Amino acid sequence: MIRKYSTYTYLFYIPTEPSMTIRQLRNYIDGRFEDGATTFDKHSPVDGRLIAQVHEAGRDQVDRAVAAAHRALPAWAGLPVAARTDHLLALADGITRRFDDFLQAEIGDTGKPVGWAGKIDIPRGAANFRVFAELARTLDMESYMTDTPDGRQALNYAYRKPLGVVGVISPWNLPLLLLTWKVAPALAFGNTVIMKPSEVTPSTATLLAEVAHEAGLPAGVLNLAHGFGPDSAGEFMTTHPDIDGITFTGESATGAAIMRAVAPGVKPVSFELGGKNAALVFADADFEAAVDGVTQSVFANCGQVCLCTERVYVERPIYERFVAALAERARALRIGWPMDPATEMGPLVSREHREKVLSYFALARAEGATVVAGGGVPVFGDARDQGAYVEPTIWTGLAEDARCIKEEVFGPVCHVTPFDTEDEAIRLANDTRYGLAAAVWTQNLTRGHRVAQAMKVGLAWVNCWFLRDLRTPFGGSGLSGIGREGGRHSLHFYTEPTNVCIKL
Ligand SMILES: NC(=O)c1ccc[n+]([C@@H]2O[C@H](COP(=O)([O-])OP(=O)(O)OC[C@H]3O[C@@H](n4cnc5c(N)ncnc54)[C@H](O)[C@@H]3O)[C@@H](O)[C@H]2O)c1
Ligand SMILES: O=C/C=C/C=C(\O)C(=O)O
């Protein structure tokens, strides 16, 4: 029996007995849903039960998807911008109309709390289409009036054409958000797309294909190929001679593999990769705001956000007090059923990923960490013990060259280190091969600007975290990625400019 009650605009289901429906997740090629030659299982990270069979696309199906995308490209790119972006608004409307289906699917795949999926993942899935539809309609065109030696002038302008057929390969942590963060601008700027969601979280990509089909998106414009990376749909795409560009979000090592795969074709890539993000807490910070903010930036989505904080540096006068306050918040986090509105942290995305996170819990001990909070696996005494839950964890006492300080864990864990001077804090935060995000907590805004600018990252927040304006450049440097997306930065990746110069 499922007990449900409605609160505000959402229906909350607190499962007392799991639904036994095992969904069939199929590919979407040239406007038709297709089985794969083989299927693979998707299990719930909450209680381990089988929740879907996923149809793996074969190489022939990826080939047909690419061919269909090429056939659809001229008409799609040739649509008036208003007509093309109307299709994006229809996709946004479809996601909104099927909000609960997307909510259930995303939570079923990831185990993330309904409070997070209902406020972040699904709304951003629709918002990404709306924002890029608006942008495509309003972006200016780069042009210059050029003085010429004969005293007259020339007009120079950058005429932008779509890249062509774009491969979108996305990760499992914010599945719908990060898929649509790439699909929306690719479509808005006239490209056609093959999307390859993570094998770990295939459900909302399948729903997106359903919404596209229901909305009458022309066949071949948006295609879906389920599968894995190596020797599966991911690699079939990155090595495909007729895919014109790859936009990828995922691990840095995978980014390197994809770079090698596209190299023979010298194709453009947009990479949003891993991170080992720092938070700097100065003694003059609003203490409670900093504790709240760092609690959120460390433990949100069970620490499975590329922007999450895994290194916290605290000015020494408040260090002990801050560690104690953060540990108290970690221990108080409500770890529970994803559909319970009171749940603040769900499980990790899979048992396999939990093994990786637990290996770092063990490594930290071996490297000499003091485990201030957590460090293990919660025991519920119910079906959740078959899931992938871990305790929110805080370490101190590690040397800055420890592997747990240098390597991305991608779980609900951070290490806290004291510092004495601003220069030391900046040096410590920047001592990483990653370069994605940082957060600075201080009430001295002159220092806030100065320290944020000194961070070798793509995104630096001051007295906030994960506050997003979708027009801003998003991405990182070093092991955290290549390029930026967001606003006009997406235009620059998903289009090729021709500079036209006309003598007047
Ligand atoms: N910078 C960002 O914006 C951002 C956002 C989210 C996640 N991430 C990073 O992603 C990682 C977690 O996601 P993940 O585990 O899904 O990443 P992952 O690299 O394991 O997989 C990402 C996607 O790539 C595919 N893939 C894997 N190997 C491939 C190959 N050789 N060729 C083609 N495709 C391949 C996977 O099937 C999946 O769809 C973390 O490192 C996190 O930091 C970064
Ligand atoms: O896990 C990484 C989160 C990425 C978030 C975005 O790309 C975004 O907010 O647009």
XYZ file of C-alpha atoms and ligand atoms in Angstrom:
558
model
C 0.000 0.000 0.000
C 1.364 3.419 -0.821
C 0.353 6.202 1.526
C 0.268 9.491 -0.357
C -0.679 12.988 0.504
C -0.260 16.202 -1.409
C 1.712 19.130 -0.134
C 1.883 22.337 -2.133
C 2.361 21.313 -5.763
C 3.908 17.892 -5.241
C 2.445 14.548 -4.353
C 4.745 12.889 -1.845
C 4.813 9.137 -1.817
C 6.328 7.483 1.231
C 6.682 3.921 0.024
C 5.674 1.301 2.508
C 5.952 -1.381 -0.164
C 8.125 -0.794 -3.272
C 6.365 -0.710 -6.600
C 7.127 -4.008 -8.368
C 6.946 -2.424 -11.847
C 10.142 -3.164 -13.781
C 10.396 -0.559 -16.528
C 11.736 -1.297 -20.024
C 13.990 1.617 -21.069
C 14.426 1.681 -24.814
C 16.461 3.643 -27.346
C 14.971 6.422 -29.444
C 16.281 6.540 -33.015
C 14.898 8.559 -35.931
C 11.608 9.150 -34.119
C 11.003 5.521 -33.088
C 11.551 3.641 -29.819
C 13.681 0.544 -30.309
C 14.790 -2.431 -28.273
C 18.502 -3.121 -28.033
C 20.155 -6.405 -28.968
C 20.914 -6.875 -25.275
C 19.638 -5.391 -22.031
C 21.262 -4.603 -18.693
C 19.690 -4.276 -15.271
C 19.202 -1.114 -13.227
C 18.887 -1.626 -9.459
C 17.589 0.788 -6.848
C 20.303 2.419 -4.700
C 17.729 2.594 -1.910
C 16.993 -1.084 -1.417
C 18.780 -2.925 -4.205
C 15.646 -4.055 -5.993
C 15.570 -4.436 -9.814
C 13.715 -1.397 -11.168
C 14.437 -1.375 -14.896
C 15.841 -3.295 -17.832
C 17.801 -1.001 -20.118
C 18.119 -1.741 -23.841
C 21.756 -1.329 -24.874
C 22.143 0.274 -28.301
C 24.445 -1.617 -30.650
C 26.944 0.002 -32.998
C 24.471 -0.349 -35.867
C 21.875 1.559 -33.879
C 24.333 4.355 -33.089
C 25.199 4.456 -36.801
C 21.500 4.777 -37.673
C 21.023 7.486 -35.052
C 23.910 9.488 -36.527
C 22.536 9.044 -40.047
C 19.064 10.134 -38.903
C 20.531 13.187 -37.173
C 22.332 14.157 -40.387
C 19.144 13.753 -42.409
C 17.237 15.957 -39.957
C 19.951 18.613 -39.723
C 19.238 20.837 -42.775
C 15.550 21.289 -42.000
C 16.182 21.769 -38.277
C 18.998 24.260 -38.774
C 16.932 25.981 -41.452
C 13.949 26.587 -39.209
C 13.310 30.208 -38.255
C 14.705 30.722 -34.738
C 11.226 31.361 -33.341
C 9.905 28.055 -34.740
C 12.928 26.103 -33.555
C 12.823 27.573 -30.078
C 9.073 26.942 -29.882
C 10.043 23.254 -29.987
C 12.342 23.812 -26.986
C 9.540 25.523 -25.086
C 7.320 22.532 -25.896
C 9.963 20.245 -24.372
C 10.046 22.417 -21.254
C 6.246 22.293 -21.081
C 6.369 18.508 -21.460
C 8.774 18.126 -18.559
C 6.600 20.390 -16.429
C 3.444 18.535 -17.418
C 5.028 15.182 -16.523
C 6.794 16.589 -13.470
C 5.863 13.677 -11.197
C 6.949 11.079 -13.775
C 10.349 12.754 -14.015
C 10.524 13.118 -10.234
C 9.775 9.449 -9.626
C 12.168 8.345 -12.382
C 15.058 10.520 -11.194
C 14.592 9.472 -7.575
C 14.169 5.839 -8.588
C 17.498 5.947 -10.451
C 19.517 7.911 -7.895
C 17.844 7.610 -4.496
C 18.215 11.379 -4.057
C 15.813 13.108 -1.647
C 12.577 14.437 -3.128
C 13.443 17.838 -1.637
C 16.532 18.046 -3.854
C 15.118 16.429 -7.010
C 11.879 18.418 -6.728
C 13.645 21.747 -6.316
C 16.798 21.292 -8.406
C 16.937 18.398 -10.863
C 13.518 18.479 -12.470
C 12.867 22.254 -12.470
C 16.315 22.838 -13.999
C 15.525 20.248 -16.678
C 12.708 22.489 -17.891
C 14.559 25.739 -17.154
C 17.517 24.758 -19.328
C 15.229 24.548 -22.366
C 13.512 27.843 -21.535
C 16.754 29.752 -20.934
C 18.399 28.647 -24.176
C 15.223 29.198 -26.199
C 15.216 32.782 -24.914
C 18.942 33.185 -25.527
C 18.760 31.915 -29.109
C 16.055 34.486 -29.814
C 17.866 37.467 -28.297
C 21.619 36.979 -28.680
C 23.354 39.719 -30.618
C 25.618 39.055 -33.609
C 29.255 40.132 -33.374
C 30.021 42.806 -35.998
C 32.389 45.711 -36.630
C 32.583 48.687 -38.976
C 36.175 48.673 -40.193
C 38.034 51.725 -41.462
C 39.805 50.987 -44.759
C 42.893 52.676 -46.324
C 40.783 54.292 -49.040
C 38.939 56.246 -46.384
C 35.794 54.213 -46.743
C 34.754 51.271 -44.590
C 34.059 47.579 -44.477
C 31.493 45.661 -42.506
C 32.757 42.610 -40.613
C 30.306 40.235 -38.975
C 30.449 36.725 -37.510
C 27.819 34.546 -39.146
C 27.239 31.486 -36.973
C 26.194 28.063 -38.248
C 25.460 24.938 -36.146
C 28.344 22.599 -35.384
C 26.227 19.823 -36.948
C 25.510 16.454 -35.266
C 26.483 16.657 -31.591
C 27.113 13.736 -29.246
C 25.976 14.460 -25.679
C 27.424 12.112 -23.037
C 26.212 12.733 -19.509
C 26.860 11.503 -15.937
C 24.703 9.994 -13.200
C 24.788 12.621 -10.471
C 22.345 15.220 -11.836
C 21.071 13.145 -14.741
C 18.262 15.309 -16.187
C 19.858 18.647 -15.284
C 23.203 17.837 -16.881
C 21.693 16.132 -19.921
C 19.427 19.087 -20.726
C 22.219 21.567 -19.890
C 23.822 20.292 -23.103
C 20.839 19.171 -25.210
C 19.042 22.520 -24.861
C 21.764 24.787 -26.306
C 22.743 22.191 -28.907
C 19.158 22.139 -30.243
C 18.589 25.875 -29.738
C 21.537 26.757 -31.965
C 20.420 24.425 -34.765
C 22.302 21.183 -34.097
C 20.824 17.695 -34.009
C 21.727 15.416 -31.125
C 22.472 11.867 -30.035
C 22.316 11.644 -26.248
C 23.998 8.909 -24.230
C 22.996 9.113 -20.573
C 24.881 7.278 -17.871
C 24.099 3.557 -17.692
C 23.533 4.177 -13.989
C 20.704 6.667 -14.511
C 18.890 5.944 -17.786
C 15.315 6.772 -16.797
C 14.872 10.520 -17.205
C 16.657 10.522 -20.572
C 14.088 7.985 -21.717
C 11.285 10.228 -20.451
C 12.863 13.176 -22.287
C 12.710 11.161 -25.505
C 9.052 10.391 -24.770
C 8.328 14.083 -24.217
C 10.108 14.954 -27.474
C 8.049 12.328 -29.300
C 4.809 13.556 -27.710
C 5.703 17.160 -28.585
C 6.241 16.283 -32.238
C 9.933 17.087 -32.392
C 10.904 16.149 -35.966
C 12.358 12.641 -36.299
C 16.148 12.497 -36.061
C 16.538 15.829 -34.274
C 16.953 14.176 -30.868
C 18.098 10.558 -30.557
C 18.793 8.381 -27.514
C 21.320 5.536 -27.333
C 21.562 3.693 -24.027
C 24.755 1.936 -23.041
C 28.135 2.172 -21.425
C 31.391 3.832 -22.376
C 34.137 1.560 -23.715
C 33.009 -0.837 -26.453
C 29.461 0.451 -26.122
C 27.337 3.434 -27.184
C 29.664 6.003 -25.587
C 32.707 4.868 -27.527
C 30.683 4.191 -30.700
C 29.781 7.904 -30.570
C 33.200 9.340 -29.740
C 34.859 7.323 -32.507
C 32.096 7.924 -35.048
C 33.442 9.763 -38.136
C 30.141 11.553 -38.746
C 29.640 13.075 -35.304
C 30.814 16.695 -35.492
C 31.474 17.423 -31.811
C 31.289 15.857 -28.367
C 30.043 17.552 -25.227
C 30.798 15.493 -22.137
C 30.314 15.675 -18.412
C 31.958 13.098 -16.214
C 35.208 11.958 -14.684
C 38.492 13.523 -15.688
C 39.913 10.139 -16.676
C 36.958 9.566 -18.962
C 37.501 12.989 -20.476
C 41.060 11.984 -21.304
C 39.820 8.765 -22.936
C 37.314 10.721 -25.005
C 40.007 13.185 -26.056
C 42.037 10.262 -27.380
C 38.982 8.880 -29.193
C 38.091 12.137 -30.986
C 41.701 13.117 -31.727
C 41.916 11.442 -35.166
C 38.952 13.568 -36.278
C 40.285 16.711 -34.539
C 36.764 17.347 -33.238
C 35.671 20.082 -30.842
C 35.044 18.912 -27.297
C 33.389 20.602 -24.361
C 34.388 18.941 -21.095
C 32.933 19.429 -17.622
C 34.954 17.079 -15.472
C 35.876 16.328 -11.881
C 36.735 18.636 -9.013
C 38.332 18.809 -5.569
C 36.691 22.024 -4.517
C 37.715 24.160 -1.531
C 35.733 26.318 0.872
C 37.624 29.078 2.689
C 36.087 30.221 5.981
C 37.579 33.383 7.450
C 37.246 34.273 11.148
C 35.080 37.289 10.259
C 32.516 35.151 8.399
C 28.899 35.053 9.503
C 29.497 31.882 11.508
C 26.036 30.322 11.258
C 25.756 31.192 7.564
C 29.149 29.604 6.924
C 28.197 26.431 8.824
C 24.905 26.233 6.921
C 26.613 26.929 3.598
C 29.447 24.444 4.066
C 27.038 21.774 5.338
C 25.083 22.221 2.098
C 28.158 22.352 -0.143
C 29.648 19.185 1.394
C 26.575 16.967 1.843
C 24.080 18.078 -0.859
C 23.026 15.212 -3.134
C 25.110 12.938 -0.876
C 28.213 14.861 -1.955
C 27.620 13.825 -5.569
C 27.764 17.248 -7.190
C 30.898 18.221 -9.126
C 30.708 21.602 -7.372
C 30.622 20.060 -3.883
C 33.227 20.994 -1.293
C 35.677 18.248 -0.271
C 38.334 20.538 1.259
C 37.471 23.101 3.947
C 40.059 25.631 5.144
C 39.138 27.561 8.324
C 40.978 30.503 9.872
C 42.554 29.267 13.100
C 40.682 31.462 15.643
C 37.396 29.744 14.748
C 38.771 26.384 13.590
C 37.867 24.212 16.593
C 34.442 25.839 16.952
C 33.734 25.443 13.251
C 34.770 21.767 13.150
C 32.540 21.050 16.150
C 29.583 22.897 14.604
C 30.018 21.186 11.219
C 30.297 17.765 12.888
C 27.116 18.444 14.849
C 25.296 19.321 11.620
C 26.657 16.209 9.886
C 25.511 13.949 12.702
C 22.077 15.609 12.709
C 21.477 15.153 8.966
C 18.341 13.089 8.458
C 19.322 10.094 6.311
C 16.199 8.381 5.047
C 13.788 7.282 2.397
C 14.141 9.526 -0.665
C 10.425 10.238 -0.935
C 10.165 11.412 2.676
C 10.112 15.226 2.553
C 12.066 15.319 5.823
C 14.996 13.374 4.338
C 18.129 15.496 3.920
C 20.450 12.837 2.542
C 19.743 9.681 0.583
C 22.114 6.922 -0.545
C 25.000 7.130 -2.979
C 24.007 6.287 -6.534
C 25.072 2.634 -6.426
C 26.762 -0.078 -4.345
C 29.664 0.138 -6.780
C 30.126 3.852 -6.109
C 29.746 3.190 -2.379
C 32.671 0.764 -2.579
C 34.756 3.598 -4.067
C 33.702 6.048 -1.320
C 34.264 3.452 1.427
C 37.733 2.775 0.008
C 38.532 6.445 0.663
C 37.084 6.158 4.168
C 39.593 3.345 4.764
C 42.417 5.210 3.033
C 41.848 8.276 5.187
C 42.303 6.194 8.329
C 45.430 4.646 6.851
C 46.748 8.123 6.004
C 46.243 9.196 9.626
C 42.958 11.103 9.522
C 40.958 11.832 12.633
C 37.351 10.864 11.838
C 35.410 13.648 13.497
C 32.015 12.417 12.247
C 30.712 9.440 10.289
C 33.181 7.206 8.470
C 30.923 4.193 8.122
C 27.616 2.766 6.903
C 24.331 3.504 8.726
C 22.242 0.518 9.840
C 18.497 0.909 9.372
C 17.237 -2.597 10.087
C 15.057 -2.506 6.967
C 15.323 -2.785 3.151
C 17.601 0.259 3.040
C 20.390 -1.961 4.379
C 20.437 -3.424 0.847
C 21.009 0.069 -0.562
C 24.103 2.258 -0.926
C 23.927 4.507 2.131
C 26.987 5.922 3.890
C 27.386 8.253 6.864
C 28.121 11.953 6.316
C 31.804 12.142 7.195
C 34.313 14.749 8.353
C 38.067 14.287 8.562
C 40.820 16.383 10.124
C 44.544 15.919 10.687
C 45.661 14.821 7.224
C 48.788 16.184 5.569
C 47.997 18.342 2.541
C 49.723 15.818 0.233
C 47.482 12.965 1.370
C 45.588 11.185 -1.411
C 42.291 11.973 0.331
C 43.148 15.675 -0.032
C 44.275 15.390 -3.670
C 41.793 12.936 -5.179
C 38.077 13.439 -5.812
C 35.965 11.155 -3.589
C 32.562 12.293 -4.882
C 30.715 11.438 -1.667
C 29.427 13.116 1.526
C 32.835 13.834 3.012
C 35.234 16.705 3.599
C 38.544 17.379 5.292
C 38.956 20.482 7.457
C 42.343 22.243 7.785
C 43.233 25.411 9.759
C 45.055 28.361 8.201
C 46.612 31.537 9.625
C 46.874 34.004 6.753
C 44.925 34.869 3.615
C 47.939 34.064 1.431
C 48.237 30.631 3.065
C 44.524 29.960 2.485
C 44.801 30.883 -1.188
C 47.912 28.727 -1.609
C 46.260 25.722 0.065
C 43.042 26.056 -1.953
C 44.914 26.371 -5.249
C 47.260 23.442 -4.545
C 45.295 21.010 -6.741
C 45.325 19.777 -10.357
C 41.607 20.466 -10.538
C 40.108 23.908 -11.071
C 36.331 23.830 -10.926
C 34.743 25.677 -7.978
C 35.435 27.415 -4.670
C 33.420 29.131 -1.936
C 34.691 32.002 0.220
C 32.996 32.892 3.523
C 33.874 36.355 4.847
C 32.006 39.544 5.753
C 34.861 41.659 4.394
C 33.695 41.911 0.785
C 36.920 43.556 -0.376
C 38.620 40.378 0.761
C 35.798 38.334 -0.760
C 36.445 39.801 -4.206
C 40.232 39.527 -3.805
C 40.233 35.887 -2.674
C 37.565 34.785 -5.176
C 39.608 36.304 -8.003
C 42.716 34.525 -6.719
C 41.040 31.094 -6.891
C 42.226 29.013 -9.876
C 38.687 27.846 -10.624
C 35.876 28.363 -13.105
C 33.315 29.320 -10.459
C 33.950 31.187 -7.185
C 31.085 31.888 -4.791
C 31.270 34.417 -1.938
C 28.915 33.809 1.021
C 26.845 31.402 -1.065
C 27.099 28.120 -2.991
C 25.512 26.654 -6.114
C 23.773 29.971 -6.830
C 23.439 29.813 -10.598
C 22.804 32.390 -13.325
C 22.591 30.291 -16.497
C 24.006 33.118 -18.628
C 27.389 32.953 -16.878
C 30.394 30.885 -18.007
C 30.262 27.421 -16.406
C 33.200 25.006 -16.402
C 36.674 24.465 -15.054
C 40.369 24.319 -15.876
C 43.103 21.750 -15.363
C 41.617 18.315 -14.665
C 38.184 19.966 -14.290
C 37.575 20.497 -17.950
C 37.932 22.253 -21.267
C 35.771 25.175 -22.322
C 32.766 26.889 -20.787
C 29.035 26.489 -21.327
C 26.235 28.790 -20.274
C 24.848 31.842 -22.006
C 26.882 32.981 -25.021
C 29.605 30.488 -24.079
C 27.268 27.713 -25.217
C 26.716 29.615 -28.469
C 30.471 29.616 -29.007
C 30.710 25.838 -28.592
C 27.577 24.752 -30.454
C 28.147 26.990 -33.493
C 30.949 27.635 -35.969
C 31.427 31.301 -36.943
C 32.278 32.506 -40.422
C 33.646 36.030 -40.424
C 32.156 37.816 -43.425
C 33.883 41.009 -44.521
C 32.027 43.279 -46.982
C 33.774 46.267 -48.598
C 31.405 49.227 -48.519
N 32.245 19.457 -14.128
C 30.957 19.157 -14.082
O 30.076 19.964 -14.414
C 30.545 17.792 -13.628
C 29.193 17.582 -13.415
C 28.790 16.316 -12.966
C 29.703 15.285 -12.761
N 31.002 15.530 -12.981
C 31.973 14.470 -12.744
O 31.468 13.217 -13.229
C 31.925 12.155 -12.396
C 30.758 11.301 -11.953
O 29.983 10.952 -13.080
P 30.192 9.525 -13.780
O 30.714 8.533 -12.811
O 28.966 9.221 -14.559
O 31.366 9.836 -14.813
P 31.946 8.788 -15.860
O 33.060 9.481 -16.510
O 32.167 7.446 -15.288
O 30.740 8.593 -16.939
C 30.151 9.717 -17.527
C 29.518 9.274 -18.841
O 30.555 8.895 -19.740
C 30.294 7.619 -20.297
N 31.596 7.030 -20.574
C 32.418 6.403 -19.709
N 33.562 6.019 -20.328
C 33.455 6.434 -21.636
C 34.286 6.330 -22.801
N 35.485 5.742 -22.745
N 33.831 6.851 -23.966
C 32.626 7.457 -24.035
N 31.776 7.578 -22.969
C 32.203 7.073 -21.782
C 29.485 6.927 -19.231
O 28.748 5.856 -19.783
C 28.594 8.063 -18.740
O 27.501 8.235 -19.613
C 32.623 12.819 -11.227
O 34.019 12.819 -11.449
C 32.129 14.261 -11.261
O 33.050 15.174 -10.713
C 31.459 16.768 -13.413
O 27.581 18.104 -10.687
C 27.791 19.162 -11.292
C 26.824 20.198 -11.381
C 26.734 20.963 -12.480
C 25.760 21.982 -12.518
C 25.498 22.680 -13.674
O 26.062 22.344 -14.815
C 24.565 23.802 -13.673
O 24.113 24.235 -12.596
O 24.274 24.285 -14.795
